[in-house]
């Protein structure tokens, strides 16, 4: 039970670190890595509860999250490459076209 | 007993490497730290009796996804892009404050859920005594067959979208 608590604590710590990285970093690639960090922390919490409740459903959701994350990374990195071709930078503060 | 110590060690390693991921100036170092996070999480999955998830964590995340990240970082040659001085330190302070609030909320939520959930065996009879890889196989191709097929559509859309976005305009 203490070990389960520790795994859940690691999960929410990783999620908070991911949110913090997304908020304070301005490099688009590092922000994208923070999103991956958040997805991984959710996976850890799913696996922990799945182990605690002796259920397979949590493992299935981890499987689907991984598949969606792989598709998301391929699309997102293609968009980042397009942005770099247009703007010449991956700094988030330079992407302010909509603000006028 | 040694698995408990391994869980603690790799949990702490994962948190430290995650902090290193968001604090490094160079994106290549961030990517390397993120690989350490993912391998530590794979070890934790192995200790939580999820061998299949551990294997595909290594193959998909530490293998495919991070290789793509490192490839794009080196392809764009961004290196240290922080040439412009940060002009929104108040935004950083607010970000840190909101993250602490979020952490406290998640912590309380986990405490509440933990007290309400009782561990009971909700597996069906046919899945008793199997290891987790066999259970995943049996459930994936019976109860989760439709989501499994839909995931293949999502991956096709990802492939086609990346190719369409990446091709040159002519």
CSV table of C-alpha atoms in Angstrom, one decimal:
chain,number,residue,atom,x,y,z
A,1,UNK,CA,0.0,0.0,0.0
A,2,UNK,CA,2.9,2.4,0.8
A,3,UNK,CA,4.4,1.4,-2.6
A,4,UNK,CA,1.1,2.2,-4.3
A,5,UNK,CA,1.1,5.6,-2.6
A,6,UNK,CA,4.6,6.2,-3.8
A,7,UNK,CA,3.7,5.4,-7.4
A,8,UNK,CA,0.7,7.6,-7.3
A,9,UNK,CA,2.8,10.4,-5.8
A,10,UNK,CA,5.4,10.0,-8.6
A,11,UNK,CA,2.6,10.1,-11.1
A,12,UNK,CA,1.2,13.4,-9.9
A,13,UNK,CA,4.7,14.9,-9.5
A,14,UNK,CA,5.5,14.1,-13.1
A,15,UNK,CA,2.2,15.6,-14.2
A,16,UNK,CA,2.8,18.8,-12.3
A,17,UNK,CA,6.4,19.0,-13.7
A,18,UNK,CA,5.0,18.6,-17.2
A,19,UNK,CA,2.4,21.4,-16.6
A,20,UNK,CA,5.1,23.6,-15.2
A,21,UNK,CA,7.4,23.0,-18.1
A,22,UNK,CA,4.6,23.7,-20.5
A,23,UNK,CA,3.9,27.0,-18.8
A,24,UNK,CA,7.4,28.4,-18.2
A,25,UNK,CA,9.3,27.2,-21.3
A,26,UNK,CA,9.1,29.1,-24.6
A,27,UNK,CA,10.9,26.6,-26.8
A,28,UNK,CA,8.1,24.8,-28.7
A,29,UNK,CA,10.0,21.5,-28.7
A,30,UNK,CA,10.5,21.5,-25.0
A,31,UNK,CA,6.8,22.3,-24.5
A,32,UNK,CA,6.0,19.3,-26.7
A,33,UNK,CA,8.2,17.1,-24.5
A,34,UNK,CA,6.3,18.4,-21.5
A,35,UNK,CA,3.1,17.1,-23.1
A,36,UNK,CA,4.8,13.7,-23.5
A,37,UNK,CA,5.7,13.8,-19.9
A,38,UNK,CA,2.1,14.4,-18.8
A,39,UNK,CA,0.9,11.5,-21.0
A,40,UNK,CA,3.5,9.3,-19.4
A,41,UNK,CA,2.5,10.3,-15.9
A,42,UNK,CA,-1.1,9.4,-16.7
A,43,UNK,CA,0.1,6.0,-17.9
A,44,UNK,CA,1.9,5.4,-14.7
A,45,UNK,CA,-1.2,6.2,-12.7
A,46,UNK,CA,-3.3,3.9,-14.9
A,47,UNK,CA,-0.8,1.0,-14.4
A,48,UNK,CA,-0.7,1.6,-10.7
A,49,UNK,CA,-4.4,1.5,-10.2
A,50,UNK,CA,-4.6,-1.5,-12.6
A,51,UNK,CA,-2.1,-3.4,-10.4
A,52,UNK,CA,-3.9,-2.3,-7.2
A,53,UNK,CA,-7.4,-3.4,-8.4
A,54,UNK,CA,-6.1,-6.5,-10.3
A,55,UNK,CA,-7.9,-5.3,-13.5
A,56,UNK,CA,-6.8,-5.3,-17.1
A,57,UNK,CA,-8.9,-2.3,-18.2
A,58,UNK,CA,-6.2,0.2,-17.1
A,59,UNK,CA,-3.6,-1.6,-19.2
A,60,UNK,CA,-5.8,-1.4,-22.2
A,61,UNK,CA,-6.2,2.4,-21.8
A,62,UNK,CA,-2.4,2.7,-21.5
A,63,UNK,CA,-2.1,0.8,-24.8
A,64,UNK,CA,-4.5,3.2,-26.6
A,65,UNK,CA,-2.9,6.3,-25.0
A,66,UNK,CA,0.5,5.2,-26.4
A,67,UNK,CA,-1.0,4.7,-29.9
A,68,UNK,CA,-2.6,8.1,-29.9
A,69,UNK,CA,0.6,9.7,-28.5
A,70,UNK,CA,2.6,8.2,-31.3
A,71,UNK,CA,0.2,9.7,-33.9
A,72,UNK,CA,0.2,13.0,-32.1
A,73,UNK,CA,4.0,13.2,-32.1
A,74,UNK,CA,4.2,12.6,-35.8
A,75,UNK,CA,1.7,15.3,-36.6
A,76,UNK,CA,3.0,17.8,-34.1
A,77,UNK,CA,6.6,17.5,-35.2
A,78,UNK,CA,5.5,18.0,-38.8
A,79,UNK,CA,3.7,21.2,-37.8
A,80,UNK,CA,6.7,22.4,-35.9
A,81,UNK,CA,8.9,21.8,-38.9
A,82,UNK,CA,6.5,23.8,-41.0
A,83,UNK,CA,6.5,26.6,-38.5
A,84,UNK,CA,10.3,26.7,-38.5
A,85,UNK,CA,10.3,27.0,-42.3
A,86,UNK,CA,7.9,29.9,-42.2
A,87,UNK,CA,9.2,31.8,-39.1
A,88,UNK,CA,12.8,30.6,-38.8
A,89,UNK,CA,12.5,30.0,-35.1
A,90,UNK,CA,10.7,27.7,-32.7
A,91,UNK,CA,10.2,30.4,-30.0
A,92,UNK,CA,6.6,30.5,-28.8
A,93,UNK,CA,6.7,34.3,-28.3
A,94,UNK,CA,7.3,34.8,-32.0
A,95,UNK,CA,4.1,33.0,-32.9
A,96,UNK,CA,1.8,35.9,-32.2
A,97,UNK,CA,0.2,36.4,-35.7
A,98,UNK,CA,-3.4,36.0,-34.4
A,99,UNK,CA,-2.9,38.8,-31.8
A,100,UNK,CA,-2.4,41.3,-34.6
B,1,UNK,CA,12.2,-6.7,-1.0
B,2,UNK,CA,14.7,-5.7,-3.7
B,3,UNK,CA,11.8,-4.8,-6.0
B,4,UNK,CA,10.5,-2.3,-3.5
B,5,UNK,CA,13.9,-0.6,-3.3
B,6,UNK,CA,14.1,-0.6,-7.1
B,7,UNK,CA,10.7,1.0,-7.3
B,8,UNK,CA,11.8,3.8,-4.9
B,9,UNK,CA,15.1,4.3,-6.7
B,10,UNK,CA,13.6,4.5,-10.2
B,11,UNK,CA,10.7,6.6,-9.0
B,12,UNK,CA,13.1,9.2,-7.6
B,13,UNK,CA,15.2,9.0,-10.8
B,14,UNK,CA,12.1,9.6,-12.9
B,15,UNK,CA,11.2,12.7,-11.0
B,16,UNK,CA,14.8,14.1,-11.0
B,17,UNK,CA,15.1,13.5,-14.8
B,18,UNK,CA,11.7,15.1,-15.4
B,19,UNK,CA,12.9,18.2,-13.6
B,20,UNK,CA,16.0,18.1,-15.6
B,21,UNK,CA,13.9,17.9,-18.8
B,22,UNK,CA,12.2,21.2,-18.2
B,23,UNK,CA,15.2,23.0,-16.8
B,24,UNK,CA,17.9,22.3,-19.4
B,25,UNK,CA,18.7,25.1,-21.8
B,26,UNK,CA,19.7,22.8,-24.7
B,27,UNK,CA,16.7,20.8,-26.2
B,28,UNK,CA,19.1,17.9,-26.9
B,29,UNK,CA,19.8,17.5,-23.2
B,30,UNK,CA,16.0,17.8,-22.5
B,31,UNK,CA,15.4,14.9,-24.9
B,32,UNK,CA,18.1,12.8,-23.2
B,33,UNK,CA,16.5,13.5,-19.8
B,34,UNK,CA,13.1,12.5,-21.1
B,35,UNK,CA,14.6,9.2,-22.4
B,36,UNK,CA,15.8,8.6,-18.8
B,37,UNK,CA,12.3,9.3,-17.5
B,38,UNK,CA,10.8,6.8,-19.9
B,39,UNK,CA,13.2,4.1,-19.1
B,40,UNK,CA,12.7,4.6,-15.4
B,41,UNK,CA,8.9,4.4,-15.9
B,42,UNK,CA,9.4,1.2,-17.9
B,43,UNK,CA,11.3,-0.4,-15.0
B,44,UNK,CA,8.4,0.7,-12.7
B,45,UNK,CA,5.9,-0.9,-15.1
B,46,UNK,CA,7.9,-4.1,-14.9
B,47,UNK,CA,7.8,-4.0,-11.1
B,48,UNK,CA,4.0,-3.4,-11.2
B,49,UNK,CA,3.5,-6.7,-13.1
B,50,UNK,CA,2.9,-5.1,-16.5
B,51,UNK,CA,5.5,-6.7,-18.7
B,52,UNK,CA,3.9,-6.0,-22.0
B,53,UNK,CA,3.4,-2.3,-21.2
B,54,UNK,CA,7.0,-2.1,-20.1
B,55,UNK,CA,8.2,-3.5,-23.4
B,56,UNK,CA,6.1,-1.2,-25.6
B,57,UNK,CA,7.1,1.7,-23.4
B,58,UNK,CA,10.7,1.0,-24.3
B,59,UNK,CA,9.9,0.3,-28.0
B,60,UNK,CA,7.4,3.1,-28.7
B,61,UNK,CA,8.4,5.9,-26.4
B,62,UNK,CA,12.1,5.5,-25.7
B,63,UNK,CA,12.6,4.1,-29.2
B,64,UNK,CA,10.3,5.7,-31.8
B,65,UNK,CA,9.0,8.9,-30.3
B,66,UNK,CA,12.3,10.1,-28.7
B,67,UNK,CA,14.3,9.2,-31.9
B,68,UNK,CA,11.8,11.4,-33.8
B,69,UNK,CA,12.3,14.3,-31.3
B,70,UNK,CA,16.1,14.1,-31.4
B,71,UNK,CA,15.9,13.9,-35.2
B,72,UNK,CA,13.8,17.0,-35.5
B,73,UNK,CA,15.9,18.9,-33.0
B,74,UNK,CA,19.1,18.1,-35.0
B,75,UNK,CA,17.3,18.7,-38.3
B,76,UNK,CA,16.2,22.2,-37.3
B,77,UNK,CA,19.5,22.8,-35.6
B,78,UNK,CA,17.8,25.0,-32.9
B,79,UNK,CA,20.3,24.5,-30.2
B,80,UNK,CA,20.1,27.3,-27.6
B,81,UNK,CA,17.3,29.5,-28.9
B,82,UNK,CA,17.0,31.7,-25.9
B,83,UNK,CA,18.7,34.7,-27.5
B,84,UNK,CA,15.7,37.0,-26.7
B,85,UNK,CA,15.6,37.9,-23.1
B,86,UNK,CA,12.6,36.6,-21.2
B,87,UNK,CA,10.1,39.5,-20.8
B,88,UNK,CA,7.4,37.8,-18.8
B,89,UNK,CA,8.8,36.8,-15.5
B,90,UNK,CA,5.4,37.5,-14.0
B,91,UNK,CA,4.0,34.8,-16.3
B,92,UNK,CA,6.6,32.4,-14.9
B,93,UNK,CA,5.6,33.2,-11.3
B,94,UNK,CA,2.0,32.7,-12.1
B,95,UNK,CA,2.8,29.4,-13.8
B,96,UNK,CA,4.7,28.2,-10.8
B,97,UNK,CA,1.9,29.2,-8.5
B,98,UNK,CA,-0.8,27.5,-10.6
B,99,UNK,CA,1.3,24.4,-10.8
B,100,UNK,CA,1.5,24.2,-7.0
B,101,UNK,CA,-2.2,24.7,-6.8
B,102,UNK,CA,-2.7,21.9,-9.3
B,103,UNK,CA,-0.4,19.6,-7.5
B,104,UNK,CA,-2.2,20.1,-4.2
B,105,UNK,CA,-5.5,19.4,-5.9
B,106,UNK,CA,-4.2,16.2,-7.5
B,107,UNK,CA,-2.8,15.1,-4.2
B,108,UNK,CA,-6.1,15.6,-2.4
B,109,UNK,CA,-7.9,13.8,-5.2
B,110,UNK,CA,-5.7,10.8,-5.0
B,111,UNK,CA,-6.1,10.7,-1.2
B,112,UNK,CA,-9.9,10.8,-1.6
B,113,UNK,CA,-10.0,8.1,-4.3
B,114,UNK,CA,-7.7,5.9,-2.4
B,115,UNK,CA,-10.0,5.9,0.6
B,116,UNK,CA,-13.1,5.2,-1.4
B,117,UNK,CA,-11.8,2.4,-3.6
B,118,UNK,CA,-11.6,-1.0,-2.1
B,119,UNK,CA,-9.4,-3.6,-3.9
B,120,UNK,CA,-11.7,-6.3,-5.3
B,121,UNK,CA,-11.2,-8.8,-7.9
B,122,UNK,CA,-13.2,-7.8,-11.0
B,123,UNK,CA,-11.6,-10.2,-13.4
B,124,UNK,CA,-13.8,-12.7,-15.1
B,125,UNK,CA,-13.3,-16.4,-14.4
B,126,UNK,CA,-11.5,-17.2,-17.7
B,127,UNK,CA,-8.8,-14.6,-16.9
B,128,UNK,CA,-7.8,-15.9,-13.5
B,129,UNK,CA,-4.2,-16.9,-13.1
B,130,UNK,CA,-2.9,-15.6,-16.4
B,131,UNK,CA,0.0,-13.2,-16.6
B,132,UNK,CA,-0.7,-9.7,-17.7
B,133,UNK,CA,0.5,-10.1,-21.4
B,134,UNK,CA,-2.0,-13.0,-21.9
B,135,UNK,CA,-4.7,-11.0,-20.2
B,136,UNK,CA,-4.1,-8.0,-22.5
B,137,UNK,CA,-4.2,-10.3,-25.5
B,138,UNK,CA,-7.4,-11.9,-24.6
B,139,UNK,CA,-9.2,-8.6,-23.7
B,140,UNK,CA,-7.7,-6.7,-26.6
B,141,UNK,CA,-9.2,-9.0,-29.2
B,142,UNK,CA,-12.5,-9.6,-27.5
B,143,UNK,CA,-13.9,-6.6,-25.5
B,144,UNK,CA,-11.7,-4.0,-27.1
B,145,UNK,CA,-11.8,-5.1,-30.7
B,146,UNK,CA,-13.5,-2.0,-32.1
B,147,UNK,CA,-11.2,0.5,-30.3
B,148,UNK,CA,-8.2,-1.6,-31.5
B,149,UNK,CA,-9.3,-1.3,-35.1
B,150,UNK,CA,-10.1,2.4,-34.7
B,151,UNK,CA,-6.5,3.0,-33.4
B,152,UNK,CA,-5.2,1.6,-36.7
B,153,UNK,CA,-7.3,4.3,-38.4
B,154,UNK,CA,-5.8,6.9,-36.1
B,155,UNK,CA,-2.3,5.8,-37.0
B,156,UNK,CA,-3.1,5.8,-40.7
B,157,UNK,CA,-4.3,9.4,-40.3
B,158,UNK,CA,-1.1,10.3,-38.5
B,159,UNK,CA,1.1,8.8,-41.2
B,160,UNK,CA,-0.9,10.5,-44.1
B,161,UNK,CA,-1.0,13.8,-42.2
B,162,UNK,CA,2.7,13.9,-41.5
B,163,UNK,CA,3.4,13.2,-45.2
B,164,UNK,CA,1.0,15.8,-46.4
B,165,UNK,CA,2.3,18.4,-44.0
B,166,UNK,CA,5.9,17.6,-44.8
B,167,UNK,CA,5.9,17.7,-48.5
B,168,UNK,CA,7.1,20.7,-50.4
B,169,UNK,CA,4.7,23.1,-52.1
B,170,UNK,CA,5.0,22.7,-55.9
